[in-house]
Short mmCIF file of N, CA and C in Angstrom, two decimals:
data_model
loop_
_atom_site.label_atom_id
_atom_site.label_comp_id
_atom_site.label_asym_id
_atom_site.label_seq_id
_atom_site.Cartn_x
_atom_site.Cartn_y
_atom_site.Cartn_z
N MET A 24 8.56 -53.48 45.16
CA MET A 24 9.51 -53.10 44.15
C MET A 24 8.91 -53.27 42.76
N LYS A 25 8.14 -54.36 42.58
CA LYS A 25 7.52 -54.60 41.28
C LYS A 25 6.50 -53.52 40.97
N LYS A 26 5.81 -53.01 41.95
CA LYS A 26 4.82 -51.96 41.72
C LYS A 26 5.49 -50.68 41.22
N ILE A 27 6.62 -50.36 41.78
CA ILE A 27 7.33 -49.14 41.38
C ILE A 27 7.85 -49.28 39.96
N SER A 28 8.43 -50.41 39.60
CA SER A 28 8.95 -50.57 38.25
C SER A 28 7.81 -50.63 37.23
N LEU A 29 6.67 -51.23 37.59
CA LEU A 29 5.52 -51.25 36.69
C LEU A 29 5.00 -49.83 36.47
N LEU A 30 4.98 -49.05 37.51
CA LEU A 30 4.54 -47.66 37.42
C LEU A 30 5.49 -46.86 36.53
N LEU A 31 6.77 -47.09 36.64
CA LEU A 31 7.74 -46.41 35.79
C LEU A 31 7.55 -46.78 34.33
N VAL A 32 7.26 -48.03 34.06
CA VAL A 32 7.03 -48.48 32.69
C VAL A 32 5.79 -47.81 32.11
N VAL A 33 4.72 -47.72 32.88
CA VAL A 33 3.49 -47.08 32.42
C VAL A 33 3.74 -45.60 32.14
N VAL A 34 4.43 -44.91 33.04
CA VAL A 34 4.74 -43.50 32.85
C VAL A 34 5.60 -43.32 31.60
N PHE A 35 6.58 -44.18 31.40
CA PHE A 35 7.44 -44.09 30.23
C PHE A 35 6.64 -44.21 28.93
N PHE A 36 5.75 -45.18 28.84
CA PHE A 36 4.96 -45.38 27.62
C PHE A 36 3.98 -44.23 27.38
N GLN A 37 3.43 -43.70 28.45
CA GLN A 37 2.51 -42.58 28.28
C GLN A 37 3.26 -41.32 27.85
N SER A 38 4.46 -41.13 28.34
CA SER A 38 5.21 -39.93 27.97
C SER A 38 5.69 -39.97 26.53
N CYS A 39 5.77 -41.14 25.93
CA CYS A 39 6.18 -41.25 24.54
C CYS A 39 5.19 -40.58 23.60
N GLN A 40 3.95 -40.42 24.04
CA GLN A 40 2.94 -39.77 23.21
C GLN A 40 3.34 -38.33 22.88
N TYR A 41 4.07 -37.72 23.79
CA TYR A 41 4.43 -36.32 23.59
C TYR A 41 5.45 -36.16 22.46
N PHE A 42 6.13 -37.21 22.10
CA PHE A 42 7.13 -37.14 21.04
C PHE A 42 6.55 -37.46 19.68
N GLU A 43 5.29 -37.85 19.60
CA GLU A 43 4.68 -38.27 18.35
C GLU A 43 3.87 -37.16 17.69
N LYS A 44 4.19 -35.90 17.94
CA LYS A 44 3.45 -34.79 17.33
C LYS A 44 3.68 -34.79 15.83
N GLN A 45 2.62 -34.44 15.11
CA GLN A 45 2.70 -34.34 13.66
C GLN A 45 3.44 -33.07 13.28
N ILE A 46 4.36 -33.18 12.38
CA ILE A 46 5.08 -32.02 11.86
C ILE A 46 4.32 -31.56 10.63
N PRO A 47 3.88 -30.27 10.63
CA PRO A 47 3.12 -29.79 9.47
C PRO A 47 4.02 -29.74 8.23
N SER A 48 3.38 -29.95 7.10
CA SER A 48 4.13 -29.91 5.83
C SER A 48 4.43 -28.45 5.48
N GLU A 49 5.36 -28.26 4.54
CA GLU A 49 5.69 -26.91 4.08
C GLU A 49 4.46 -26.22 3.52
N LYS A 50 3.65 -26.98 2.81
CA LYS A 50 2.45 -26.41 2.19
C LYS A 50 1.49 -25.91 3.26
N GLU A 51 1.30 -26.70 4.32
CA GLU A 51 0.41 -26.28 5.40
C GLU A 51 0.94 -25.03 6.10
N LEU A 52 2.24 -25.00 6.33
CA LEU A 52 2.84 -23.83 6.96
C LEU A 52 2.69 -22.59 6.10
N LEU A 53 2.91 -22.74 4.79
CA LEU A 53 2.78 -21.62 3.87
C LEU A 53 1.34 -21.12 3.83
N GLU A 54 0.38 -22.03 3.74
CA GLU A 54 -1.03 -21.63 3.71
C GLU A 54 -1.41 -20.90 4.99
N LYS A 55 -0.94 -21.39 6.13
CA LYS A 55 -1.24 -20.74 7.40
C LYS A 55 -0.65 -19.33 7.42
N GLN A 56 0.58 -19.20 6.97
CA GLN A 56 1.24 -17.90 6.98
C GLN A 56 0.56 -16.93 6.00
N LEU A 57 0.15 -17.42 4.84
CA LEU A 57 -0.52 -16.55 3.86
C LEU A 57 -1.86 -16.04 4.39
N LYS A 58 -2.55 -16.87 5.18
CA LYS A 58 -3.82 -16.45 5.76
C LYS A 58 -3.61 -15.37 6.82
N GLU A 59 -2.47 -15.38 7.48
CA GLU A 59 -2.19 -14.42 8.54
C GLU A 59 -1.75 -13.06 8.01
N ILE A 60 -1.34 -12.98 6.75
CA ILE A 60 -0.84 -11.73 6.18
C ILE A 60 -2.02 -10.84 5.80
N ASN A 61 -1.95 -9.58 6.20
CA ASN A 61 -2.96 -8.60 5.81
C ASN A 61 -2.53 -8.01 4.46
N TRP A 62 -3.16 -8.46 3.39
CA TRP A 62 -2.76 -8.06 2.04
C TRP A 62 -3.24 -6.66 1.68
N LYS A 63 -4.05 -6.06 2.53
CA LYS A 63 -4.54 -4.72 2.24
C LYS A 63 -3.63 -3.64 2.84
N GLU A 64 -2.67 -4.03 3.64
CA GLU A 64 -1.71 -3.12 4.26
C GLU A 64 -0.32 -3.42 3.76
N VAL A 65 0.49 -2.40 3.64
CA VAL A 65 1.90 -2.59 3.27
C VAL A 65 2.76 -2.40 4.51
N ASP A 66 3.95 -2.97 4.48
CA ASP A 66 4.87 -2.80 5.60
C ASP A 66 5.49 -1.40 5.57
N GLU A 67 5.78 -0.92 4.36
CA GLU A 67 6.32 0.43 4.17
C GLU A 67 5.57 1.09 3.02
N TYR A 68 5.12 2.31 3.24
CA TYR A 68 4.44 3.05 2.19
C TYR A 68 5.45 3.57 1.17
N PRO A 69 4.98 3.97 0.00
CA PRO A 69 5.91 4.59 -0.96
C PRO A 69 6.57 5.80 -0.29
N SER A 70 7.73 6.17 -0.80
CA SER A 70 8.45 7.27 -0.18
C SER A 70 9.31 7.98 -1.21
N VAL A 71 9.71 9.18 -0.86
CA VAL A 71 10.66 9.95 -1.66
C VAL A 71 11.83 10.30 -0.76
N GLY A 72 12.92 10.74 -1.36
CA GLY A 72 14.13 11.04 -0.61
C GLY A 72 13.91 11.98 0.56
N ASP A 73 13.04 12.97 0.40
CA ASP A 73 12.79 13.94 1.47
C ASP A 73 12.16 13.30 2.71
N CYS A 74 11.49 12.16 2.53
CA CYS A 74 10.78 11.51 3.64
C CYS A 74 11.50 10.28 4.18
N ASP A 75 12.55 9.84 3.51
CA ASP A 75 13.22 8.59 3.89
C ASP A 75 13.84 8.63 5.28
N SER A 76 14.18 9.79 5.77
CA SER A 76 14.84 9.87 7.08
C SER A 76 13.86 9.69 8.24
N LEU A 77 12.56 9.82 7.97
CA LEU A 77 11.56 9.65 9.03
C LEU A 77 11.43 8.17 9.38
N THR A 78 11.35 7.88 10.66
CA THR A 78 11.27 6.48 11.09
C THR A 78 9.85 6.06 11.44
N ASP A 79 8.99 7.00 11.82
CA ASP A 79 7.61 6.68 12.15
C ASP A 79 6.83 6.40 10.86
N LYS A 80 6.16 5.27 10.82
CA LYS A 80 5.46 4.82 9.61
C LYS A 80 4.39 5.83 9.17
N GLU A 81 3.58 6.30 10.10
CA GLU A 81 2.51 7.24 9.76
C GLU A 81 3.07 8.60 9.33
N ALA A 82 4.12 9.07 10.00
CA ALA A 82 4.73 10.36 9.64
C ALA A 82 5.34 10.27 8.24
N ARG A 83 5.96 9.15 7.94
CA ARG A 83 6.56 8.94 6.62
C ARG A 83 5.49 8.89 5.53
N LYS A 84 4.39 8.22 5.83
CA LYS A 84 3.26 8.15 4.89
C LYS A 84 2.70 9.55 4.62
N GLN A 85 2.47 10.31 5.69
CA GLN A 85 1.93 11.66 5.55
C GLN A 85 2.90 12.56 4.80
N CYS A 86 4.18 12.43 5.07
CA CYS A 86 5.20 13.21 4.37
C CYS A 86 5.14 12.93 2.87
N PHE A 87 5.02 11.66 2.50
CA PHE A 87 4.95 11.29 1.09
C PHE A 87 3.71 11.88 0.43
N PHE A 88 2.55 11.73 1.08
CA PHE A 88 1.30 12.26 0.51
C PHE A 88 1.36 13.78 0.37
N ASP A 89 1.88 14.46 1.39
CA ASP A 89 2.00 15.92 1.32
C ASP A 89 2.95 16.34 0.21
N PHE A 90 4.08 15.66 0.11
CA PHE A 90 5.07 15.96 -0.93
C PHE A 90 4.44 15.79 -2.32
N LEU A 91 3.74 14.68 -2.53
CA LEU A 91 3.14 14.40 -3.84
C LEU A 91 2.04 15.40 -4.17
N LYS A 92 1.19 15.73 -3.19
CA LYS A 92 0.13 16.72 -3.42
C LYS A 92 0.73 18.05 -3.84
N THR A 93 1.78 18.47 -3.14
CA THR A 93 2.43 19.74 -3.45
C THR A 93 3.00 19.73 -4.86
N LYS A 94 3.69 18.66 -5.23
CA LYS A 94 4.29 18.57 -6.57
C LYS A 94 3.21 18.58 -7.66
N ILE A 95 2.13 17.86 -7.43
CA ILE A 95 1.04 17.83 -8.43
C ILE A 95 0.41 19.22 -8.54
N GLN A 96 0.18 19.87 -7.40
CA GLN A 96 -0.41 21.21 -7.41
C GLN A 96 0.49 22.18 -8.17
N GLU A 97 1.79 22.09 -7.95
CA GLU A 97 2.72 22.98 -8.64
C GLU A 97 2.66 22.77 -10.14
N LYS A 98 2.53 21.55 -10.58
CA LYS A 98 2.59 21.24 -12.01
C LYS A 98 1.29 21.51 -12.75
N ILE A 99 0.14 21.28 -12.11
CA ILE A 99 -1.12 21.43 -12.86
C ILE A 99 -1.97 22.60 -12.44
N GLY A 100 -1.70 23.18 -11.28
CA GLY A 100 -2.60 24.20 -10.76
C GLY A 100 -2.48 25.57 -11.37
N VAL A 101 -1.32 25.94 -11.81
CA VAL A 101 -1.08 27.33 -12.20
C VAL A 101 -1.70 27.70 -13.54
N ASP A 102 -1.47 26.89 -14.56
CA ASP A 102 -1.84 27.37 -15.88
C ASP A 102 -2.78 26.47 -16.68
N SER A 103 -3.05 25.30 -16.26
CA SER A 103 -3.81 24.42 -17.14
C SER A 103 -5.25 24.21 -16.69
N LEU A 104 -5.47 23.47 -15.66
CA LEU A 104 -6.84 23.15 -15.23
C LEU A 104 -7.56 24.38 -14.71
N SER A 105 -6.86 25.27 -14.03
CA SER A 105 -7.54 26.44 -13.48
C SER A 105 -8.05 27.37 -14.57
N ILE A 106 -7.41 27.37 -15.73
CA ILE A 106 -7.88 28.20 -16.85
C ILE A 106 -9.04 27.50 -17.57
N LEU A 107 -8.90 26.20 -17.83
CA LEU A 107 -9.97 25.46 -18.50
C LEU A 107 -11.24 25.38 -17.67
N TYR A 108 -11.08 25.17 -16.38
CA TYR A 108 -12.23 24.99 -15.49
C TYR A 108 -12.07 25.91 -14.28
N PRO A 109 -12.40 27.20 -14.45
CA PRO A 109 -12.19 28.15 -13.35
C PRO A 109 -12.99 27.81 -12.09
N GLU A 110 -14.09 27.08 -12.25
CA GLU A 110 -14.91 26.72 -11.09
C GLU A 110 -14.35 25.50 -10.34
N LEU A 111 -13.41 24.82 -10.92
CA LEU A 111 -12.82 23.62 -10.31
C LEU A 111 -11.75 24.04 -9.31
N ASP A 112 -11.95 23.70 -8.04
CA ASP A 112 -10.95 24.06 -7.03
C ASP A 112 -10.14 22.87 -6.55
N THR A 113 -10.72 21.65 -6.64
CA THR A 113 -10.03 20.45 -6.19
C THR A 113 -10.32 19.31 -7.16
N ILE A 114 -9.33 18.50 -7.39
CA ILE A 114 -9.51 17.33 -8.24
C ILE A 114 -8.94 16.12 -7.49
N GLU A 115 -9.64 15.01 -7.59
CA GLU A 115 -9.13 13.79 -6.99
C GLU A 115 -8.35 13.03 -8.05
N VAL A 116 -7.16 12.60 -7.69
CA VAL A 116 -6.27 11.92 -8.62
C VAL A 116 -5.93 10.55 -8.06
N ARG A 117 -6.18 9.51 -8.86
CA ARG A 117 -5.74 8.16 -8.47
C ARG A 117 -4.28 8.04 -8.87
N VAL A 118 -3.44 7.81 -7.88
CA VAL A 118 -2.00 7.67 -8.09
C VAL A 118 -1.66 6.19 -7.96
N THR A 119 -0.95 5.68 -8.95
CA THR A 119 -0.48 4.30 -8.91
C THR A 119 1.04 4.34 -8.88
N VAL A 120 1.61 3.72 -7.86
CA VAL A 120 3.07 3.60 -7.75
C VAL A 120 3.40 2.13 -7.99
N ASN A 121 4.14 1.88 -9.06
CA ASN A 121 4.47 0.51 -9.45
C ASN A 121 5.77 0.05 -8.79
N PRO A 122 5.97 -1.27 -8.72
CA PRO A 122 7.20 -1.79 -8.12
C PRO A 122 8.47 -1.34 -8.83
N ASP A 123 8.37 -0.98 -10.12
CA ASP A 123 9.55 -0.55 -10.88
C ASP A 123 9.80 0.96 -10.74
N LYS A 124 9.15 1.59 -9.76
CA LYS A 124 9.32 3.00 -9.42
C LYS A 124 8.65 3.96 -10.40
N THR A 125 7.83 3.46 -11.33
CA THR A 125 7.08 4.33 -12.21
C THR A 125 5.75 4.69 -11.55
N MET A 126 5.19 5.81 -11.99
CA MET A 126 3.90 6.25 -11.45
C MET A 126 2.96 6.59 -12.59
N SER A 127 1.68 6.44 -12.32
CA SER A 127 0.66 6.89 -13.26
C SER A 127 -0.41 7.64 -12.48
N PHE A 128 -1.09 8.54 -13.20
CA PHE A 128 -2.07 9.41 -12.57
C PHE A 128 -3.36 9.36 -13.39
N GLU A 129 -4.49 9.28 -12.70
CA GLU A 129 -5.78 9.21 -13.38
C GLU A 129 -6.79 10.06 -12.61
N PRO A 130 -7.42 11.03 -13.29
CA PRO A 130 -8.41 11.86 -12.59
C PRO A 130 -9.63 11.02 -12.21
N GLN A 131 -10.22 11.34 -11.08
CA GLN A 131 -11.40 10.63 -10.60
C GLN A 131 -12.57 11.60 -10.54
N PHE A 132 -13.70 11.19 -11.11
CA PHE A 132 -14.89 12.01 -11.10
C PHE A 132 -16.07 11.15 -10.68
N PRO A 133 -17.12 11.79 -10.15
CA PRO A 133 -18.33 11.02 -9.83
C PRO A 133 -18.87 10.35 -11.10
N GLN A 134 -19.54 9.23 -10.93
CA GLN A 134 -20.06 8.46 -12.08
C GLN A 134 -20.95 9.31 -12.99
N ASP A 135 -21.74 10.19 -12.41
CA ASP A 135 -22.69 10.97 -13.21
C ASP A 135 -22.13 12.31 -13.69
N SER A 136 -20.85 12.53 -13.51
CA SER A 136 -20.25 13.81 -13.89
C SER A 136 -20.10 13.92 -15.40
N VAL A 137 -20.73 14.94 -15.98
CA VAL A 137 -20.58 15.22 -17.41
C VAL A 137 -20.07 16.64 -17.62
N VAL A 138 -19.80 17.33 -16.53
CA VAL A 138 -19.38 18.73 -16.59
C VAL A 138 -17.96 18.86 -17.13
N TYR A 139 -17.09 17.91 -16.81
CA TYR A 139 -15.69 18.02 -17.17
C TYR A 139 -15.32 17.03 -18.26
N ASP A 140 -14.44 17.46 -19.12
CA ASP A 140 -13.94 16.60 -20.19
C ASP A 140 -12.85 15.69 -19.59
N LYS A 141 -13.24 14.47 -19.26
CA LYS A 141 -12.33 13.55 -18.58
C LYS A 141 -11.09 13.25 -19.42
N VAL A 142 -11.27 13.13 -20.73
CA VAL A 142 -10.14 12.81 -21.61
C VAL A 142 -9.15 13.97 -21.62
N LYS A 143 -9.65 15.20 -21.67
CA LYS A 143 -8.78 16.37 -21.69
C LYS A 143 -8.01 16.50 -20.37
N ILE A 144 -8.70 16.31 -19.26
CA ILE A 144 -8.04 16.41 -17.96
C ILE A 144 -7.01 15.30 -17.81
N ASP A 145 -7.34 14.10 -18.27
CA ASP A 145 -6.40 12.98 -18.21
C ASP A 145 -5.14 13.29 -19.03
N SER A 146 -5.34 13.86 -20.21
CA SER A 146 -4.17 14.17 -21.05
C SER A 146 -3.33 15.29 -20.42
N ILE A 147 -3.96 16.25 -19.76
CA ILE A 147 -3.20 17.30 -19.06
C ILE A 147 -2.35 16.68 -17.96
N LEU A 148 -2.94 15.77 -17.21
CA LEU A 148 -2.18 15.11 -16.14
C LEU A 148 -0.98 14.36 -16.71
N LYS A 149 -1.19 13.65 -17.81
CA LYS A 149 -0.10 12.87 -18.40
C LYS A 149 1.04 13.77 -18.91
N VAL A 150 0.67 14.92 -19.47
CA VAL A 150 1.68 15.84 -20.00
C VAL A 150 2.40 16.59 -18.87
N LYS A 151 1.65 17.06 -17.90
CA LYS A 151 2.21 17.90 -16.85
C LYS A 151 2.96 17.12 -15.76
N LEU A 152 2.51 15.90 -15.50
CA LEU A 152 3.09 15.16 -14.38
C LEU A 152 4.23 14.24 -14.82
N VAL A 153 5.21 14.86 -15.44
CA VAL A 153 6.43 14.15 -15.81
C VAL A 153 7.58 14.79 -15.02
N ASP A 154 8.68 14.14 -15.00
CA ASP A 154 9.87 14.64 -14.30
C ASP A 154 9.65 14.86 -12.81
N LEU A 155 8.81 14.04 -12.21
CA LEU A 155 8.68 14.09 -10.76
C LEU A 155 9.86 13.37 -10.14
N PRO A 156 10.22 13.72 -8.92
CA PRO A 156 11.32 13.01 -8.27
C PRO A 156 11.03 11.50 -8.18
N GLN A 157 12.09 10.72 -8.13
CA GLN A 157 11.95 9.27 -8.07
C GLN A 157 11.23 8.87 -6.78
N VAL A 158 10.30 7.95 -6.93
CA VAL A 158 9.53 7.45 -5.80
C VAL A 158 9.94 6.01 -5.54
N ASN A 159 10.20 5.72 -4.27
CA ASN A 159 10.48 4.35 -3.88
C ASN A 159 9.14 3.66 -3.64
N PRO A 160 8.90 2.49 -4.25
CA PRO A 160 7.60 1.84 -4.11
C PRO A 160 7.35 1.34 -2.70
N ALA A 161 6.09 1.01 -2.44
CA ALA A 161 5.73 0.40 -1.16
C ALA A 161 6.37 -0.97 -1.07
N VAL A 162 6.51 -1.45 0.15
CA VAL A 162 7.16 -2.74 0.38
C VAL A 162 6.25 -3.61 1.24
N LYS A 163 6.11 -4.86 0.83
CA LYS A 163 5.37 -5.86 1.62
C LYS A 163 6.27 -7.06 1.79
N ARG A 164 6.63 -7.35 3.01
CA ARG A 164 7.48 -8.50 3.34
C ARG A 164 8.78 -8.48 2.54
N GLY A 165 9.35 -7.27 2.40
CA GLY A 165 10.64 -7.12 1.75
C GLY A 165 10.58 -7.05 0.23
N ILE A 166 9.38 -7.07 -0.35
CA ILE A 166 9.23 -7.08 -1.81
C ILE A 166 8.51 -5.80 -2.25
N PRO A 167 9.05 -5.06 -3.24
CA PRO A 167 8.34 -3.88 -3.76
C PRO A 167 7.00 -4.30 -4.37
N VAL A 168 5.95 -3.56 -4.05
CA VAL A 168 4.61 -3.88 -4.53
C VAL A 168 3.93 -2.65 -5.12
N LYS A 169 2.91 -2.90 -5.93
CA LYS A 169 2.11 -1.84 -6.54
C LYS A 169 1.12 -1.31 -5.50
N THR A 170 0.98 0.01 -5.44
CA THR A 170 -0.02 0.61 -4.56
C THR A 170 -0.81 1.65 -5.34
N GLN A 171 -2.05 1.83 -4.91
CA GLN A 171 -2.90 2.86 -5.50
C GLN A 171 -3.58 3.62 -4.37
N PHE A 172 -3.77 4.90 -4.57
CA PHE A 172 -4.47 5.70 -3.59
C PHE A 172 -5.03 6.92 -4.30
N ILE A 173 -6.03 7.52 -3.68
CA ILE A 173 -6.68 8.72 -4.21
C ILE A 173 -6.19 9.92 -3.41
N LEU A 174 -5.66 10.92 -4.13
CA LEU A 174 -5.19 12.15 -3.50
C LEU A 174 -6.11 13.30 -3.90
N PRO A 175 -6.65 14.03 -2.95
CA PRO A 175 -7.37 15.26 -3.30
C PRO A 175 -6.32 16.35 -3.53
N VAL A 176 -6.33 16.91 -4.72
CA VAL A 176 -5.33 17.93 -5.07
C VAL A 176 -6.05 19.26 -5.27
N ILE A 177 -5.61 20.26 -4.51
CA ILE A 177 -6.22 21.59 -4.61
C ILE A 177 -5.64 22.30 -5.82
N ILE A 178 -6.53 22.70 -6.74
CA ILE A 178 -6.13 23.40 -7.95
C ILE A 178 -5.91 24.87 -7.64
N LYS A 179 -6.84 25.44 -6.89
CA LYS A 179 -6.71 26.85 -6.48
C LYS A 179 -7.39 27.03 -5.14
N ALA A 180 -6.89 27.93 -4.38
CA ALA A 180 -7.44 28.18 -3.05
C ALA A 180 -8.80 28.88 -3.17
N GLN A 181 -9.70 28.59 -2.25
CA GLN A 181 -11.00 29.25 -2.21
C GLN A 181 -10.80 30.72 -1.88
N LYS A 182 -11.61 31.57 -2.51
CA LYS A 182 -11.51 33.01 -2.26
C LYS A 182 -12.46 33.41 -1.17
#
């Protein structure tokens, strides 16, 4: 009988170790969670009303990019850049969508490009790309965030 009770006492003391786990501090938990977040990806891409009904993340992203390319092409392709630079068929535009739903546009050129007047093209973009439909910013963990991306915009179709 003494052997059984001694064995029970030993088992009881050994099992108490399982209750002595360290509870991580809030700071440790936060640091661990921040390391797990992919800061280069957003949970939801920017969107416009026409694309909001789509539930697939990639389809919604593509819808937004297509919508924005079309709107930019409509505004700058017809009368401004195509007349100034008839040889220019496509321009890359850096689009920035801010958390406050504002957007900015900046033309992108190769580092060694001296053919185009960057200041003139930038000013055309600023003048022409106003009154675009409201854009909902990208979202990361429920918070609106700033996003930037490069859109190739066709100025005129190849002949």
